[in-house]
Amino acid sequence: MDFTTGGRLEVRITPDDVGKRVSVRLVTEDREPGATFTDVVGVLTSWTEGTLSITRRTGEPVRIAESSLVAGKVVPAAPARRRGPAASAPELDRVAARAWPPVTSEPLGEWTLRASGGFTRRANSVLPLGDPGMGLDAALRRVTAWYAARELPAYIQVSTGAEGTQELLAAELESRGWMREVSSLMEIAALAPIGDLDADISAVTLSRHLDDAWLTRYQRSSGEPSPEARAVLSGGPSVWFATIVAEGGGAPAAIGRCVVDGRWAGFTAVEVAPERRRQGLAKAVMTALARTALDEGASAAYLQVETDNDGAHALYGGMGFTVHHSYHHWRASGQDPR
């Protein structure tokens, strides 16, 4: 990363650059010979009283003393991507929201308030793509009241790490005491290579109908699934469920779900019985669903994976998925998670 002009390190950013993506170099020990330096890249979310806050693409905020800066500059809003379909973060977030539709929703300006009886944070959080039509404090009061009326904690889903994401909103929520909980990655890939995988799909059954057998394998089902869970899982533009029946009966050996929406195929709920893992069942489910999505005209794939799910990252990375951006659920201060 070149920070120099005429061979000299320069700090070429100011507080006026808040909201822009920057790269800075700072000294981590002292300024004597042999000092240790490190680089930080992210969105400059504040610069007050001698301290900078930069939010990395992962959503992690980094606070830096102005006195430790030795170089800094504004950089392009998002790095060029070497592979995967072109897409903006707002486009992907909207597509993913349509594939996981809430039971109840209400607009707040350009924000969308979503509720589904507490079934998953995605279906019970605000999607803040745009301007809420009022000041942030007033909007947050409306949000917390709306969820309180439904006996739900208030969550806001905030994306980071790509052009059009909401690092500034994340910083504002943090300053107001909101707490960041589960973080996930939005990953994308070309769809055709997934459909072309060498997988035995002979045991995969595809259906438009969400049945009780499929739900017995779904990890978020505990006891009898709620009507809200069934509604969310069954919702979306063009929904497919995949099942591999277990030998001897019982819960399926593997399941998966795919929602086709224009050029996008969204994969969710790909799960395999613990005793049948590493036998190619997840690959078979993904391949069968991908071929069906290709038949419907889709060309690009996406999925959402929690950041700490190492097994899933390895599986999907082998299929060509790469990280597009991150998203995080922020919970209002003083409210218990559900």
Short mmCIF file of C-alpha atoms in Angstrom, two decimals:
data_model
loop_
_atom_site.label_atom_id
_atom_site.label_comp_id
_atom_site.label_asym_id
_atom_site.label_seq_id
_atom_site.Cartn_x
_atom_site.Cartn_y
_atom_site.Cartn_z
CA MET A 1 0.00 0.00 0.00
CA ASP A 2 1.66 3.20 -1.20
CA PHE A 3 1.31 6.09 1.26
CA THR A 4 4.16 8.20 -0.01
CA THR A 5 4.56 11.36 -2.03
CA GLY A 6 8.13 12.02 -3.12
CA GLY A 7 9.32 9.24 -0.80
CA ARG A 8 7.69 10.73 2.32
CA LEU A 9 4.90 9.15 4.37
CA GLU A 10 1.87 11.46 4.47
CA VAL A 11 -1.45 11.56 6.30
CA ARG A 12 -3.82 12.57 3.52
CA ILE A 13 -7.10 12.19 5.39
CA THR A 14 -9.00 14.62 7.64
CA PRO A 15 -12.20 14.54 9.73
CA ASP A 16 -14.01 15.63 6.55
CA ASP A 17 -13.42 12.10 5.20
CA VAL A 18 -15.75 10.44 7.75
CA GLY A 19 -17.92 7.97 5.82
CA LYS A 20 -15.21 7.15 3.27
CA ARG A 21 -13.13 4.00 2.99
CA VAL A 22 -9.58 4.70 4.11
CA SER A 23 -6.28 2.96 4.62
CA VAL A 24 -4.03 4.15 7.45
CA ARG A 25 -0.64 3.19 8.81
CA LEU A 26 0.07 3.67 12.50
CA VAL A 27 2.96 3.13 14.83
CA THR A 28 2.22 0.54 17.50
CA GLU A 29 5.26 1.11 19.74
CA ASP A 30 7.21 4.34 19.50
CA ARG A 31 8.60 6.53 16.77
CA GLU A 32 12.20 5.56 17.36
CA PRO A 33 14.12 3.42 14.86
CA GLY A 34 12.78 -0.12 14.90
CA ALA A 35 9.22 0.93 15.72
CA THR A 36 6.47 -1.48 14.72
CA PHE A 37 3.84 -0.36 12.21
CA THR A 38 0.49 -1.81 11.22
CA ASP A 39 -2.09 -0.98 8.55
CA VAL A 40 -5.85 -0.69 9.00
CA VAL A 41 -8.35 -0.56 6.13
CA GLY A 42 -12.03 0.21 6.57
CA VAL A 43 -14.63 2.96 6.74
CA LEU A 44 -13.73 6.02 8.79
CA THR A 45 -16.76 6.25 11.08
CA SER A 46 -15.63 9.05 13.43
CA TRP A 47 -12.74 11.39 14.21
CA THR A 48 -13.26 13.31 17.43
CA GLU A 49 -11.10 14.51 20.31
CA GLY A 50 -7.93 13.06 18.83
CA THR A 51 -9.29 9.57 18.22
CA LEU A 52 -10.26 7.93 14.92
CA SER A 53 -12.67 5.01 14.65
CA ILE A 54 -12.38 2.78 11.58
CA THR A 55 -14.77 -0.10 10.95
CA ARG A 56 -13.20 -3.04 9.11
CA ARG A 57 -15.15 -4.99 6.47
CA THR A 58 -15.79 -7.64 9.16
CA GLY A 59 -17.66 -5.07 11.24
CA GLU A 60 -14.91 -4.84 13.84
CA PRO A 61 -14.35 -1.25 15.03
CA VAL A 62 -10.75 -0.14 15.52
CA ARG A 63 -9.95 2.96 17.57
CA ILE A 64 -6.74 4.79 16.76
CA ALA A 65 -5.06 7.70 18.50
CA GLU A 66 -4.49 10.52 16.02
CA SER A 67 -0.97 10.88 17.42
CA SER A 68 -0.09 7.33 16.26
CA LEU A 69 -0.86 8.00 12.58
CA VAL A 70 2.09 8.07 10.23
CA ALA A 71 0.17 7.79 6.93
CA GLY A 72 -3.35 7.63 5.61
CA LYS A 73 -5.37 8.03 2.43
CA VAL A 74 -8.83 7.50 0.96
CA VAL A 75 -9.14 4.29 -1.07
CA PRO A 76 -11.84 2.95 -3.44
CA ALA A 77 -15.16 2.09 -1.81
CA ALA A 78 -14.79 -1.63 -2.47
CA PRO A 79 -11.92 -3.77 -3.76
CA ALA A 80 -12.12 -5.29 -7.21
CA ARG A 81 -13.35 -8.88 -7.06
CA ARG A 82 -11.52 -11.58 -8.93
CA ARG A 83 -14.41 -13.97 -9.31
CA GLY A 84 -18.09 -14.32 -8.62
CA PRO A 85 -21.08 -12.44 -10.08
CA ALA A 86 -21.11 -8.67 -9.88
CA ALA A 87 -23.57 -7.37 -7.30
CA SER A 88 -23.99 -4.56 -4.81
CA ALA A 89 -24.54 -5.23 -1.13
CA PRO A 90 -28.02 -3.61 -1.11
CA GLU A 91 -29.06 -5.80 -4.06
CA LEU A 92 -27.96 -8.94 -2.27
CA ASP A 93 -29.51 -7.90 1.03
CA ARG A 94 -32.85 -7.26 -0.66
CA VAL A 95 -32.75 -10.56 -2.54
CA ALA A 96 -31.88 -12.44 0.64
CA ALA A 97 -34.71 -10.71 2.50
CA ARG A 98 -37.22 -11.82 -0.14
CA ALA A 99 -35.98 -15.39 0.26
CA TRP A 100 -36.53 -15.27 4.04
CA PRO A 101 -39.72 -13.22 4.21
CA PRO A 102 -41.16 -12.07 7.55
CA VAL A 103 -44.70 -12.82 8.61
CA THR A 104 -45.28 -9.14 9.38
CA SER A 105 -43.47 -6.10 8.02
CA GLU A 106 -43.86 -2.35 8.04
CA PRO A 107 -41.90 0.42 6.30
CA LEU A 108 -40.17 3.15 8.24
CA GLY A 109 -39.04 5.45 5.46
CA GLU A 110 -36.69 3.25 3.45
CA TRP A 111 -36.16 0.90 6.38
CA THR A 112 -38.22 -2.28 6.74
CA LEU A 113 -39.34 -3.53 10.16
CA ARG A 114 -39.76 -7.32 10.16
CA ALA A 115 -41.33 -9.69 12.70
CA SER A 116 -42.02 -13.42 12.70
CA GLY A 117 -42.73 -14.45 16.26
CA GLY A 118 -39.02 -14.57 17.10
CA PHE A 119 -38.11 -17.22 14.51
CA THR A 120 -34.53 -16.21 13.51
CA ARG A 121 -33.02 -12.77 13.80
CA ARG A 122 -33.17 -12.29 10.03
CA ALA A 123 -36.97 -12.44 10.07
CA ASN A 124 -37.22 -10.36 13.26
CA SER A 125 -34.97 -7.38 12.59
CA VAL A 126 -34.90 -4.07 10.79
CA LEU A 127 -33.45 -4.03 7.27
CA PRO A 128 -32.04 -0.47 7.14
CA LEU A 129 -31.43 0.03 3.41
CA GLY A 130 -31.72 3.77 3.05
CA ASP A 131 -33.13 6.68 5.05
CA PRO A 132 -35.71 6.06 7.80
CA GLY A 133 -37.30 9.41 6.99
CA MET A 134 -36.52 10.97 10.37
CA GLY A 135 -33.60 11.53 12.68
CA LEU A 136 -31.82 8.43 13.92
CA ASP A 137 -32.85 8.80 17.56
CA ALA A 138 -36.50 9.17 16.58
CA ALA A 139 -36.21 6.18 14.25
CA LEU A 140 -34.69 4.02 16.99
CA ARG A 141 -37.51 4.97 19.36
CA ARG A 142 -40.01 3.88 16.72
CA VAL A 143 -38.11 0.63 16.19
CA THR A 144 -37.93 -0.32 19.86
CA ALA A 145 -41.62 0.53 20.38
CA TRP A 146 -42.65 -1.53 17.34
CA TYR A 147 -40.84 -4.62 18.57
CA ALA A 148 -41.94 -4.11 22.18
CA ALA A 149 -45.56 -4.14 21.00
CA ARG A 150 -44.85 -7.62 19.61
CA GLU A 151 -42.98 -8.74 22.74
CA LEU A 152 -39.75 -9.05 20.79
CA PRO A 153 -36.28 -7.56 21.33
CA ALA A 154 -35.36 -4.86 18.83
CA TYR A 155 -32.68 -5.92 16.34
CA ILE A 156 -31.21 -4.08 13.36
CA GLN A 157 -29.38 -6.03 10.63
CA VAL A 158 -26.34 -4.01 9.55
CA SER A 159 -24.05 -4.88 6.64
CA THR A 160 -20.36 -3.96 6.42
CA GLY A 161 -17.47 -4.45 4.05
CA ALA A 162 -18.71 -3.41 0.60
CA GLU A 163 -19.92 -0.39 -1.31
CA GLY A 164 -23.30 0.74 -0.01
CA THR A 165 -23.04 -0.92 3.41
CA GLN A 166 -23.80 0.65 6.78
CA GLU A 167 -20.60 1.12 8.76
CA LEU A 168 -21.71 4.58 9.87
CA LEU A 169 -24.98 3.18 11.22
CA ALA A 170 -23.04 0.49 13.09
CA ALA A 171 -20.91 3.17 14.73
CA GLU A 172 -23.98 5.19 15.69
CA LEU A 173 -25.67 2.13 17.21
CA GLU A 174 -22.56 1.29 19.20
CA SER A 175 -22.35 4.85 20.53
CA ARG A 176 -25.96 4.50 21.76
CA GLY A 177 -25.27 1.27 23.63
CA TRP A 178 -26.67 -1.22 21.12
CA MET A 179 -24.87 -4.58 21.22
CA ARG A 180 -23.57 -6.51 18.24
CA GLU A 181 -24.46 -10.19 18.43
CA VAL A 182 -24.30 -12.84 15.70
CA SER A 183 -22.20 -11.95 12.64
CA SER A 184 -22.47 -13.71 9.29
CA LEU A 185 -20.92 -13.63 5.85
CA MET A 186 -22.76 -13.15 2.58
CA GLU A 187 -21.02 -15.41 0.07
CA ILE A 188 -21.56 -15.54 -3.69
CA ALA A 189 -20.59 -17.79 -6.60
CA ALA A 190 -21.40 -18.53 -10.20
CA LEU A 191 -24.26 -21.05 -10.27
CA ALA A 192 -23.29 -23.20 -13.27
CA PRO A 193 -20.13 -24.70 -11.70
CA ILE A 194 -22.22 -25.86 -8.72
CA GLY A 195 -24.67 -27.57 -11.04
CA ASP A 196 -21.73 -29.17 -12.86
CA LEU A 197 -20.24 -30.73 -9.72
CA ASP A 198 -19.56 -34.46 -9.93
CA ALA A 199 -22.15 -35.50 -7.35
CA ASP A 200 -24.52 -38.45 -7.13
CA ILE A 201 -27.93 -36.80 -6.89
CA SER A 202 -29.95 -39.99 -7.41
CA ALA A 203 -31.05 -40.05 -3.77
CA VAL A 204 -32.12 -36.39 -3.68
CA THR A 205 -35.85 -35.69 -3.79
CA LEU A 206 -37.00 -32.16 -4.66
CA SER A 207 -40.34 -30.74 -3.65
CA ARG A 208 -42.20 -27.46 -3.58
CA HIS A 209 -43.83 -28.48 -0.31
CA LEU A 210 -42.38 -28.12 3.19
CA ASP A 211 -43.21 -31.39 4.90
CA ASP A 212 -42.89 -32.63 8.46
CA ALA A 213 -40.09 -35.07 7.59
CA TRP A 214 -37.89 -32.24 6.25
CA LEU A 215 -38.49 -30.26 9.44
CA THR A 216 -37.30 -33.13 11.65
CA ARG A 217 -33.77 -32.61 10.28
CA TYR A 218 -33.88 -28.80 10.37
CA GLN A 219 -31.76 -27.73 13.34
CA ARG A 220 -33.87 -24.69 14.20
CA SER A 221 -36.92 -26.91 14.77
CA SER A 222 -37.31 -27.84 18.42
CA GLY A 223 -40.49 -29.72 19.02
CA GLU A 224 -43.42 -28.61 16.89
CA PRO A 225 -42.33 -25.82 14.50
CA SER A 226 -44.28 -22.63 14.96
CA PRO A 227 -46.66 -21.35 12.28
CA GLU A 228 -44.25 -18.43 11.83
CA ALA A 229 -41.34 -20.80 11.12
CA ARG A 230 -43.38 -22.66 8.53
CA ALA A 231 -44.44 -19.40 6.90
CA VAL A 232 -40.89 -18.04 6.65
CA LEU A 233 -39.46 -21.30 5.29
CA SER A 234 -42.24 -21.64 2.73
CA GLY A 235 -42.04 -18.02 1.59
CA GLY A 236 -40.11 -16.59 -1.32
CA PRO A 237 -40.43 -16.15 -5.08
CA SER A 238 -39.71 -19.78 -6.11
CA VAL A 239 -38.94 -22.17 -3.26
CA TRP A 240 -37.49 -25.69 -3.49
CA PHE A 241 -36.85 -28.21 -0.71
CA ALA A 242 -34.35 -31.04 -1.09
CA THR A 243 -34.36 -34.24 0.97
CA ILE A 244 -32.19 -37.36 1.15
CA VAL A 245 -34.14 -40.03 3.02
CA ALA A 246 -32.31 -41.87 5.80
CA GLU A 247 -31.82 -45.61 5.52
CA GLY A 248 -34.20 -47.30 7.92
CA GLY A 249 -36.43 -44.25 8.24
CA GLY A 250 -36.36 -41.47 10.79
CA ALA A 251 -35.15 -37.94 10.19
CA PRO A 252 -33.71 -37.37 6.70
CA ALA A 253 -30.01 -37.93 6.16
CA ALA A 254 -29.72 -34.48 4.56
CA ILE A 255 -31.87 -31.51 3.60
CA GLY A 256 -31.54 -28.19 1.81
CA ARG A 257 -33.59 -25.24 0.62
CA CYS A 258 -33.18 -22.98 -2.40
CA VAL A 259 -35.08 -19.87 -3.43
CA VAL A 260 -34.86 -18.72 -7.05
CA ASP A 261 -35.35 -14.99 -7.59
CA GLY A 262 -34.43 -13.74 -11.06
CA ARG A 263 -30.73 -14.36 -11.64
CA TRP A 264 -30.15 -15.35 -8.02
CA ALA A 265 -30.42 -18.73 -6.34
CA GLY A 266 -30.22 -18.52 -2.55
CA PHE A 267 -29.22 -21.62 -0.58
CA THR A 268 -30.28 -22.06 3.04
CA ALA A 269 -30.77 -24.85 5.59
CA VAL A 270 -28.28 -27.28 4.04
CA GLU A 271 -27.92 -29.79 6.88
CA VAL A 272 -26.61 -33.34 7.17
CA ALA A 273 -27.10 -35.90 9.95
CA PRO A 274 -23.91 -36.00 12.09
CA GLU A 275 -23.30 -39.69 11.35
CA ARG A 276 -23.54 -39.10 7.59
CA ARG A 277 -21.20 -36.13 7.26
CA ARG A 278 -18.23 -36.19 4.88
CA GLN A 279 -20.05 -38.59 2.58
CA GLY A 280 -20.91 -36.05 -0.13
CA LEU A 281 -24.55 -35.55 0.89
CA ALA A 282 -24.34 -31.77 1.21
CA LYS A 283 -22.65 -31.63 -2.18
CA ALA A 284 -25.44 -33.76 -3.67
CA VAL A 285 -28.14 -31.54 -2.19
CA MET A 286 -26.44 -28.36 -3.44
CA THR A 287 -25.90 -29.81 -6.91
CA ALA A 288 -29.51 -30.96 -7.29
CA LEU A 289 -30.87 -27.62 -6.17
CA ALA A 290 -28.43 -25.73 -8.41
CA ARG A 291 -29.50 -27.68 -11.48
CA THR A 292 -33.14 -26.90 -10.76
CA ALA A 293 -32.32 -23.20 -10.30
CA LEU A 294 -30.41 -23.19 -13.59
CA ASP A 295 -33.47 -24.64 -15.30
CA GLU A 296 -35.45 -21.66 -13.95
CA GLY A 297 -32.98 -19.20 -15.46
CA ALA A 298 -30.78 -18.35 -12.47
CA SER A 299 -27.07 -17.79 -13.04
CA ALA A 300 -25.67 -16.63 -9.68
CA ALA A 301 -25.70 -18.15 -6.21
CA TYR A 302 -25.54 -16.74 -2.70
CA LEU A 303 -25.71 -18.06 0.82
CA GLN A 304 -25.28 -16.73 4.35
CA VAL A 305 -22.99 -18.41 6.88
CA GLU A 306 -22.22 -17.46 10.46
CA THR A 307 -18.60 -16.40 10.79
CA ASP A 308 -17.67 -19.18 13.23
CA ASN A 309 -19.02 -22.07 11.10
CA ASP A 310 -15.65 -23.31 9.84
CA GLY A 311 -17.00 -26.52 8.34
CA ALA A 312 -19.51 -24.67 6.19
CA HIS A 313 -16.88 -22.17 5.02
CA ALA A 314 -14.64 -25.03 3.89
CA LEU A 315 -17.49 -26.81 2.10
CA TYR A 316 -18.74 -23.75 0.24
CA GLY A 317 -15.27 -22.45 -0.52
CA GLY A 318 -14.62 -25.71 -2.35
CA MET A 319 -17.69 -25.00 -4.47
CA GLY A 320 -16.40 -21.58 -5.51
CA PHE A 321 -18.15 -19.32 -3.01
CA THR A 322 -16.29 -16.19 -1.93
CA VAL A 323 -17.16 -13.55 0.68
CA HIS A 324 -19.01 -10.52 -0.66
CA HIS A 325 -19.71 -8.71 2.61
CA SER A 326 -20.57 -9.25 6.26
CA TYR A 327 -23.71 -8.53 8.22
CA HIS A 328 -24.42 -8.26 11.92
CA HIS A 329 -27.42 -8.10 14.20
CA TRP A 330 -27.40 -5.26 16.71
CA ARG A 331 -29.70 -5.52 19.74
CA ALA A 332 -31.09 -2.55 21.60
CA SER A 333 -29.45 -1.92 24.96
CA GLY A 334 -31.22 -3.32 27.99
CA GLN A 335 -33.25 -5.90 26.06
CA ASP A 336 -32.89 -9.62 26.55
CA PRO A 337 -32.14 -11.75 23.46
CA ARG A 338 -34.75 -14.27 22.40
#
